[in-house]
Short mmCIF file of C-alpha atoms in Angstrom, two decimals:
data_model
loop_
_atom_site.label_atom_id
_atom_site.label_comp_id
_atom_site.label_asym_id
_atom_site.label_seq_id
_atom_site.Cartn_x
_atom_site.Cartn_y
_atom_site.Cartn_z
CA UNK G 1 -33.53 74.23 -17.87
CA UNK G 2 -34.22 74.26 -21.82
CA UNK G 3 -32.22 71.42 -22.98
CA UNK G 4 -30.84 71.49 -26.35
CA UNK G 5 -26.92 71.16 -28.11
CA UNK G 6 -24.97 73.76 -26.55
CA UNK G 7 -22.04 75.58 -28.33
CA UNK G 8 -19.29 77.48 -27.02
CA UNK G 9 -16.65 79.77 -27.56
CA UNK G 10 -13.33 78.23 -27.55
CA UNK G 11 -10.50 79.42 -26.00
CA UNK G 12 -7.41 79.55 -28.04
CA UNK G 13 -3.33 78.71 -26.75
CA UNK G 14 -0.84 80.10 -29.09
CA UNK G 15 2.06 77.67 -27.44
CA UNK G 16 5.29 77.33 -29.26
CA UNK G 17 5.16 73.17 -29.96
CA UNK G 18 1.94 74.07 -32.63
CA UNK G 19 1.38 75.04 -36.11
CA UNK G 20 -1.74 75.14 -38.14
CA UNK G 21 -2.77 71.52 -38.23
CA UNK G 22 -6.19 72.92 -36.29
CA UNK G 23 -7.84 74.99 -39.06
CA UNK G 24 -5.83 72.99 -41.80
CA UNK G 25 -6.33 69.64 -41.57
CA UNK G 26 -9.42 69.97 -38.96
CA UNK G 27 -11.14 72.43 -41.39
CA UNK G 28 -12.30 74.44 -37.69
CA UNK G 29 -13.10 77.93 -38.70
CA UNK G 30 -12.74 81.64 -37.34
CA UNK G 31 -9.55 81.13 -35.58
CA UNK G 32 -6.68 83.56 -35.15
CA UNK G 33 -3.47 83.53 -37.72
CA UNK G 34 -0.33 82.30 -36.64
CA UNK G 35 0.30 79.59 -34.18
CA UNK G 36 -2.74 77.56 -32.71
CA UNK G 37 -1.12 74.56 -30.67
CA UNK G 38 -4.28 74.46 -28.36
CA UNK G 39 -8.29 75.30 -28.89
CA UNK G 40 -10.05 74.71 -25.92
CA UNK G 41 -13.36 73.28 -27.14
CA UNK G 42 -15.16 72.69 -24.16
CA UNK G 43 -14.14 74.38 -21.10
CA UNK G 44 -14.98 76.10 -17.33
CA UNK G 45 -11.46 76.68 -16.55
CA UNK G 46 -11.74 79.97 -14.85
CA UNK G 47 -11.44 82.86 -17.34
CA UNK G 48 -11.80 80.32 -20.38
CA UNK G 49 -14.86 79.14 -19.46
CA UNK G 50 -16.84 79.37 -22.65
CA UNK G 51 -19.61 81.67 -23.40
CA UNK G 52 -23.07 79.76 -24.83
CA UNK G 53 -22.85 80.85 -28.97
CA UNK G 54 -26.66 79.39 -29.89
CA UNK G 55 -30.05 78.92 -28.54
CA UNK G 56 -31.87 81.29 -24.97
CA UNK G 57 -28.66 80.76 -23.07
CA UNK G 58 -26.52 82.74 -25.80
CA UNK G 59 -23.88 85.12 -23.56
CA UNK G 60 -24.04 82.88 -20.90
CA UNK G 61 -21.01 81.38 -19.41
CA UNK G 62 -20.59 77.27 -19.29
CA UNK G 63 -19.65 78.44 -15.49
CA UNK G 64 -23.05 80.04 -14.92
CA UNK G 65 -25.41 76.91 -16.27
CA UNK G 66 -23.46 74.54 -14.01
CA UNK G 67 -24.01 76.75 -10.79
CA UNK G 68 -27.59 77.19 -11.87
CA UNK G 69 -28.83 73.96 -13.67
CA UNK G 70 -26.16 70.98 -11.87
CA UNK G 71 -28.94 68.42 -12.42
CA UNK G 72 -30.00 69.23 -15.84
CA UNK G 73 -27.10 70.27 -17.45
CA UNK G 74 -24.17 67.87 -15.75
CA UNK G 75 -26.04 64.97 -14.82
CA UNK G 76 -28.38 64.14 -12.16
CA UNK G 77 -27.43 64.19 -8.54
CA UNK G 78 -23.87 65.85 -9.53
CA UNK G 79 -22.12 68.43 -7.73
CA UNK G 80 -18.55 70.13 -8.17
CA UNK G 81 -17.13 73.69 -8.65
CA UNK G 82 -16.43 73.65 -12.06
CA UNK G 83 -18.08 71.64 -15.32
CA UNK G 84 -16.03 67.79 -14.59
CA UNK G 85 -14.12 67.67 -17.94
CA UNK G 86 -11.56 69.81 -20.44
CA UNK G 87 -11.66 69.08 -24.04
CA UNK G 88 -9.54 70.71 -26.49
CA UNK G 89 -7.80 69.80 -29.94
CA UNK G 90 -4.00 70.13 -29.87
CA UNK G 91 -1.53 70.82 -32.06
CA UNK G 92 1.82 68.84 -31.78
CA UNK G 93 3.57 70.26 -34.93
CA UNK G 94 6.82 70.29 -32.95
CA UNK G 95 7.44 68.17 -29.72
CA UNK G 96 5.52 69.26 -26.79
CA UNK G 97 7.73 70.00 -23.23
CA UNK G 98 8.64 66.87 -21.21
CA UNK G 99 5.91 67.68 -18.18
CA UNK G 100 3.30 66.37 -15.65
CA UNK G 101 0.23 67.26 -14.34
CA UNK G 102 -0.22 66.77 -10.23
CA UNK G 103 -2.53 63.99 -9.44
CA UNK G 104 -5.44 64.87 -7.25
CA UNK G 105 -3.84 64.40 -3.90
CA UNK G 106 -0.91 66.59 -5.23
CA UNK G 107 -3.52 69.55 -6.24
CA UNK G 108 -5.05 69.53 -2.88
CA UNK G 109 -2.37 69.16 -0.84
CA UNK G 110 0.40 71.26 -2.49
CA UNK G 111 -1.74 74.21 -4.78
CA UNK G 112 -5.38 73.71 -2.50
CA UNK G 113 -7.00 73.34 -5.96
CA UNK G 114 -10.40 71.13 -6.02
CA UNK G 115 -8.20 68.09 -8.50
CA UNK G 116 -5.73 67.13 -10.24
CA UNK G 117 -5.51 66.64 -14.29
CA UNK G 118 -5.37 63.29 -15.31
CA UNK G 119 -5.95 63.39 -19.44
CA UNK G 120 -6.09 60.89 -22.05
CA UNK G 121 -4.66 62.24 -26.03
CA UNK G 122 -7.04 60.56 -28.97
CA UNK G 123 -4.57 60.73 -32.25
CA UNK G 124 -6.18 62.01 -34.78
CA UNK G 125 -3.79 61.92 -37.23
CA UNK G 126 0.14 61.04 -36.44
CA UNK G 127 3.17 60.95 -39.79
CA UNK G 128 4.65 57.49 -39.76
CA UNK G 129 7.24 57.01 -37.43
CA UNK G 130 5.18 59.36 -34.98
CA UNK G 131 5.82 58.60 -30.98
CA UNK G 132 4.85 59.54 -27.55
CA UNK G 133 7.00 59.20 -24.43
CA UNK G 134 4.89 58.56 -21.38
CA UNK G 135 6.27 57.05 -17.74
CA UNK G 136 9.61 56.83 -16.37
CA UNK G 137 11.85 53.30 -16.92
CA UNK G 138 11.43 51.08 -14.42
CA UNK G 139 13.93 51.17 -11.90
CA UNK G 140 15.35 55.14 -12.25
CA UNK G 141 16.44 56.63 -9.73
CA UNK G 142 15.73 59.62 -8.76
CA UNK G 143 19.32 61.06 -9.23
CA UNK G 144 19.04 59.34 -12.74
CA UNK G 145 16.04 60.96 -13.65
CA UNK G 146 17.40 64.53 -12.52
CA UNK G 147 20.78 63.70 -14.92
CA UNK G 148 18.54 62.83 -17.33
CA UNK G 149 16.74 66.08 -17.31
CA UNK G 150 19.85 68.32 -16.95
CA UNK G 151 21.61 66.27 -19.97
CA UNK G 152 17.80 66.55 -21.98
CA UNK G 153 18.30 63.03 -22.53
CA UNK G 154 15.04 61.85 -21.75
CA UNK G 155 15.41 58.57 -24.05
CA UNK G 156 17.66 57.30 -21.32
CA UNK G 157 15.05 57.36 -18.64
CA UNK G 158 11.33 57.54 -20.05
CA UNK G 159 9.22 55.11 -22.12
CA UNK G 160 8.71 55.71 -25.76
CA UNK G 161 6.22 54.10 -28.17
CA UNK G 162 4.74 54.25 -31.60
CA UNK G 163 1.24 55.84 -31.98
CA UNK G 164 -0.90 55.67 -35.43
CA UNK G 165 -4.20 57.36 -35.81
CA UNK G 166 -7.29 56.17 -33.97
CA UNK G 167 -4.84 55.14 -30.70
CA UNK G 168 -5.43 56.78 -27.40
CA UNK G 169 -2.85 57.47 -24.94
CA UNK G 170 -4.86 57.26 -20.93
CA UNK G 171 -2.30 59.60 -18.88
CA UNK G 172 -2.64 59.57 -14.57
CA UNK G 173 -1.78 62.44 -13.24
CA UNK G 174 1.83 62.66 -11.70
CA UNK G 175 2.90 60.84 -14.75
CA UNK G 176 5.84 62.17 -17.15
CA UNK G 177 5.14 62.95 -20.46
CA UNK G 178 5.29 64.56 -24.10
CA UNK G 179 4.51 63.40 -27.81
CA UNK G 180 5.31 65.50 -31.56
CA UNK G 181 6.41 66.34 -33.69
CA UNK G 182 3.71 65.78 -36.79
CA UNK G 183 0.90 64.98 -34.11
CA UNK G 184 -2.55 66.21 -33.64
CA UNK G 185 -4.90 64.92 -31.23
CA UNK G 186 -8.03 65.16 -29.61
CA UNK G 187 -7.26 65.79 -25.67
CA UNK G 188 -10.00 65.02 -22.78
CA UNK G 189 -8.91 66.05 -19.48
CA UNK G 190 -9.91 66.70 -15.83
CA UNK G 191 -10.32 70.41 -15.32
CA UNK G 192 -7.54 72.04 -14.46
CA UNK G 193 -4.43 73.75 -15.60
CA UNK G 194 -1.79 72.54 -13.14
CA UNK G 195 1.80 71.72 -15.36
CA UNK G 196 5.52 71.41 -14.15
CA UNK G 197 8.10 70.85 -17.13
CA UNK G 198 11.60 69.55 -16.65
CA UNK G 199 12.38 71.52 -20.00
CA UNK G 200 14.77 74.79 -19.73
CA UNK G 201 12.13 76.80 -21.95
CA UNK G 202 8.79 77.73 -21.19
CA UNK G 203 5.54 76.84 -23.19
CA UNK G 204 5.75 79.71 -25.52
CA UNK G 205 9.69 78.70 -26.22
CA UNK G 206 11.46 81.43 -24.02
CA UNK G 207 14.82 80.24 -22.21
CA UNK G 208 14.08 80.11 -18.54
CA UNK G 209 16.95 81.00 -15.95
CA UNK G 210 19.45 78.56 -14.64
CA UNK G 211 17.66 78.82 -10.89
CA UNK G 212 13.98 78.49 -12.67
CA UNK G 213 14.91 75.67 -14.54
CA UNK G 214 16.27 73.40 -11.68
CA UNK G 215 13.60 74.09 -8.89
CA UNK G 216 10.89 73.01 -11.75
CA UNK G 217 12.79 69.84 -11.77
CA UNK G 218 12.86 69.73 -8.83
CA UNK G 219 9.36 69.82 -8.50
CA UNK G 220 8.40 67.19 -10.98
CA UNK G 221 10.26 64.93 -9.35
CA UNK G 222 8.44 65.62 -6.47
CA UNK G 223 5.36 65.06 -8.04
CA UNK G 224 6.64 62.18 -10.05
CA UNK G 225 4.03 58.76 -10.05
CA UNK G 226 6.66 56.53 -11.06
CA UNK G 227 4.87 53.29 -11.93
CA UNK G 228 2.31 54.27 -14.66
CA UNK G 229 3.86 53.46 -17.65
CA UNK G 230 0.65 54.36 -20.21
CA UNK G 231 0.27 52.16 -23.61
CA UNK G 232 -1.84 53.43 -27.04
CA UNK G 233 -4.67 51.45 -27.07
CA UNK G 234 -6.84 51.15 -30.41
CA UNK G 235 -10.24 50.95 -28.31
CA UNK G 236 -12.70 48.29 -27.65
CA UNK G 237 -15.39 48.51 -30.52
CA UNK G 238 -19.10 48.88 -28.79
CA UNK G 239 -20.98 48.63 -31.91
CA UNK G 240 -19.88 47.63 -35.44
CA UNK G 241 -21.94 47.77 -38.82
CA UNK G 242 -22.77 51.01 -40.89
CA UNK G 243 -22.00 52.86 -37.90
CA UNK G 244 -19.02 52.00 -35.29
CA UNK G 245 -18.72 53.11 -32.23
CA UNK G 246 -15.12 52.23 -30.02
CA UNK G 247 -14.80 52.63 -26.25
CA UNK G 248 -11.08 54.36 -26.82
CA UNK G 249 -10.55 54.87 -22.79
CA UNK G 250 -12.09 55.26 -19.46
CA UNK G 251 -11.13 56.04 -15.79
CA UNK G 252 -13.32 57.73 -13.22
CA UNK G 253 -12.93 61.23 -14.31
CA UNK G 254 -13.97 60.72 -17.98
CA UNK G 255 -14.91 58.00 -20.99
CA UNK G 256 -13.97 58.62 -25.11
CA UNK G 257 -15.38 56.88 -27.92
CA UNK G 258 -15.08 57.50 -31.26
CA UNK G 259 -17.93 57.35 -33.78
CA UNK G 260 -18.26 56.71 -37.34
CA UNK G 261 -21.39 57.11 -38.87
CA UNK G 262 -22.74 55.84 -41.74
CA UNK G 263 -26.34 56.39 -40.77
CA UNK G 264 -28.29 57.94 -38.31
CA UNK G 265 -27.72 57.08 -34.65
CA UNK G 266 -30.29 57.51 -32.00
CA UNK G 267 -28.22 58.03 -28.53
CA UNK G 268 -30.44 57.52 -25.81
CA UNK G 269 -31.69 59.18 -23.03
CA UNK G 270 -28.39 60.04 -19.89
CA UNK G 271 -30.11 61.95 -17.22
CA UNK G 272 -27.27 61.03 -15.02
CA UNK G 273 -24.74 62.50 -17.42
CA UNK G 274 -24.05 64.88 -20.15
CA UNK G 275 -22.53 64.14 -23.33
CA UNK G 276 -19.81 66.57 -25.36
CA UNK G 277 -19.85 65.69 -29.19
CA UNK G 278 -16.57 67.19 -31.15
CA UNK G 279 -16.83 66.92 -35.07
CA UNK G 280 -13.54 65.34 -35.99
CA UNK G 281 -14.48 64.34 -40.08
CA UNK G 282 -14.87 66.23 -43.14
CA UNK G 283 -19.09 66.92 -42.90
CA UNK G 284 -21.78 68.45 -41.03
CA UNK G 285 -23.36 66.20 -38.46
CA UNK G 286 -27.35 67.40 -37.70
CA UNK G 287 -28.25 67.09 -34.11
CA UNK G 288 -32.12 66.40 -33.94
CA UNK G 289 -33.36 66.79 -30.31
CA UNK G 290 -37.44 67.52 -28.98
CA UNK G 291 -36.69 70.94 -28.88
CA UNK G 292 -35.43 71.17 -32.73
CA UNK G 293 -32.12 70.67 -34.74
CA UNK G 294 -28.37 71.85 -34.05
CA UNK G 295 -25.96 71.47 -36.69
CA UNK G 296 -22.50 70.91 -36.20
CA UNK G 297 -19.81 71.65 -38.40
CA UNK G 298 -16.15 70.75 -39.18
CA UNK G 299 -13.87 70.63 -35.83
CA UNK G 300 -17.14 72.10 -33.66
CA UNK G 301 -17.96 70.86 -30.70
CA UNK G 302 -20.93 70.98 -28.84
CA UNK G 303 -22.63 69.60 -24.77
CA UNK G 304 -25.71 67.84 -25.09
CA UNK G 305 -26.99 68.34 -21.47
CA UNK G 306 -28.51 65.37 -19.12
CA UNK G 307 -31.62 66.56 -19.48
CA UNK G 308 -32.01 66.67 -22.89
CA UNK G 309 -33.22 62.98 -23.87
CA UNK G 310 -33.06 60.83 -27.00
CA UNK G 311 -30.84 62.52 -29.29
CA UNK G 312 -30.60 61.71 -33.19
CA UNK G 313 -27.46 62.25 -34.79
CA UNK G 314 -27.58 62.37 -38.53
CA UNK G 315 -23.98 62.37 -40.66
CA UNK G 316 -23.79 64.62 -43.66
CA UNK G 317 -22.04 61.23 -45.73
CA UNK G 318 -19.77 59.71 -43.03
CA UNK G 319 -19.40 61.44 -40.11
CA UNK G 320 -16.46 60.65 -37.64
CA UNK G 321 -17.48 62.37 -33.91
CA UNK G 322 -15.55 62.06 -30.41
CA UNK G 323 -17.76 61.60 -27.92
CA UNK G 324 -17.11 61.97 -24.07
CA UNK G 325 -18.65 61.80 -20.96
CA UNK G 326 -18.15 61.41 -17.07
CA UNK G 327 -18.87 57.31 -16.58
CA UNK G 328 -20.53 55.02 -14.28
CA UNK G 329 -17.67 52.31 -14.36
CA UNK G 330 -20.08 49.43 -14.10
CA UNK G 331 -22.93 50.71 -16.13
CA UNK G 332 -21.30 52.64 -19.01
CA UNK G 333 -17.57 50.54 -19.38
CA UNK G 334 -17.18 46.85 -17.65
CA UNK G 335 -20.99 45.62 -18.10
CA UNK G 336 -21.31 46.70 -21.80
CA UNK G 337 -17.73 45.53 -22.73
CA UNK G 338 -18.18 41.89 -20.91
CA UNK G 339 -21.55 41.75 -22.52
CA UNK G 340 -19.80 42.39 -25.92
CA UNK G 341 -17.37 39.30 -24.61
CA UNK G 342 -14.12 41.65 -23.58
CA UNK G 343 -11.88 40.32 -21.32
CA UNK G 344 -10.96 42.02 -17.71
CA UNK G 345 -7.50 42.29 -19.08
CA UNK G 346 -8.48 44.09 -22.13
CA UNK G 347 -10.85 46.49 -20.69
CA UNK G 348 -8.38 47.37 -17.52
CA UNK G 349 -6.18 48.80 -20.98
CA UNK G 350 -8.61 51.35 -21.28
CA UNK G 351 -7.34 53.04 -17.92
CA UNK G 352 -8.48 53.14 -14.69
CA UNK G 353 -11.28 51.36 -14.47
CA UNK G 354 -11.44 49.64 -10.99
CA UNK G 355 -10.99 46.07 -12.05
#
């Protein structure tokens, strides 16, 4: 495989809860006019998989390099039927549906998909006041919780909590959830599109049918993980100086940080995982790699494959980046972070990460 920054088309979700927070406050470019609640930056979800922009693989599908180049492009020794992880910016203008995603026993058992979608939402910018509801009260029942739903009183039986920029929300999947209005965040995810909302309206705002609306209750409540009740979490800071780098969550299906560079930063080599870099600030970022340079502009994201070694990242100014990856546990989270003198109890606030 030639290994070099990798950009892709983006797939774009015109859902009612957006606005146009993307192009307006993210500065991304080329998008549609009207609503844009969701841009799917990096993604081999079936027909969104995105198509290679730059470089010999231009045309190429995402879907196509993973088949061919699993080593190279995901990470050594990896295999799966679709590229690991979802990234996408989101628009939460208005609130998003009260919803869950089936864990991964759920998606195999009930839909025969390969997982679940477990996700994790990195604010990038919330309006004071802003909150996200996420987990059911402990103690519901399930009658409660269905009253709850029919009434739209979901106050009475789910968890809210403030948010401020820079938090990050780790969701399981099977766990209840929505956030908005006046919310946009970065959103890393398992692959996969699987959704149940308790809501009597539909993602795009239409009015579903009396019948409709109570077997998708019905449904989420079958799908319901009751316990997870997730927190914001400001991140664990890895590195700190002229550039900062914060470990903002981590499970087995994916790690975030955020970076803000001052300077140049050399990432080392990962030939046991790729890397996706979004460009979350207000400059260009320059990607310098063997092979050449990439540049990377406002709200453009980009997969640095496995294979592609040392990688210097050089901020236009500052540069603020989210950064993601599929992690060794030990290796990439619990060994750096108890090096750095974090507690268990503060890196088990990060997610899932096996402690």
């Amino acid at each position: 495989m030639e290994a070099y920054p990798i950009k892709l088309s983006y797939h774009v979700r015109s859902y009612a809860f957006g606005d146009r927070r993307i192009p307006e406050l993210l500065g991304k470019r080329g998008v549609p006019g009207g609503v844009v609640a969701e841009t799917w930056e990096i993604s081999d979800y079936r027909e969104t998989t995105g198509r290679v922009l730059n470089g010999p693989y231009a045309g190429r599908t995402l879907h196509d390099l993973v088949e061919e180049f699993p080593d190279e492009l995901v990470g050594k020794g990896w295999r799966g039927p679709h590229f690991p992880i979802l990234c996408k910016f989101l628009d939460a203008s208005r609130m998003l549906p009260v919803h869950l995603h089936a864990g991964d026993e759920t998606a195999k058992r009930k839909y025969g998909e390969p997982n679940g979608k477990t996700e994790a939402w990195h604010i990038l910018w919330a309006a004071e006041g802003a909150t996200v509801l996420a987990g059911v009260r402990e103690g519901v029942s399930r009658e409660e919780l269905r009253e709850a739903f029919l009434a739209r009183d979901y106050d009475a039986v789910m968890v809210r909590r403030g948010i401020e920029s820079g938090d990050t929300v780790y969701v399981p999947g099977g766990v209840l959830h929505s956030f908005g209005p006046d919310t946009l965040v970065f959103e890393v995810q398992q692959t996969s599109d699987l959704g149940v909302s308790v809501m009597p309206e539909d993602l795009y705002g239409r009015p579903l049918g009396e019948e409709e609306w109570r077997a998708n209750i019905e449904a989420a409540l079958e799908e319901l993980e009751p316990d997870p009740r997730p927190v914001p979490n400001p991140g664990l800071p890895l590195e700190e100086g002229d550039n900062r780098r914060v470990l903002c969550c981590a499970g087995p299906h994916f790690a975030l940080e955020r970076w803000t560079l001052a300077a140049a930063h050399r990432e080392p080599p990962h030939p046991r995982r790729c890397l996706t870099l979004s460009n979350v600030g207000g400059g260009e970022v320059a990607l310098e790699h063997a092979g050449g340079t990439e540049v990377l502009g406002r709200a453009e994201s980009c997969l640095l494959p496995a294979s592609i070694g040392a990688v210097r990242v050089v901020p236009e100014g500052e540069a603020s980046l989210v950064a993601c990856y599929v992690p060794d546990l030990q290796r990439d989270v619990i060994a750096p972070l108890r090096e750095a003198g974090r507690s268990d109890e503060e890196i088990r606030g990060l997610g899932e990460v096996g402690l």
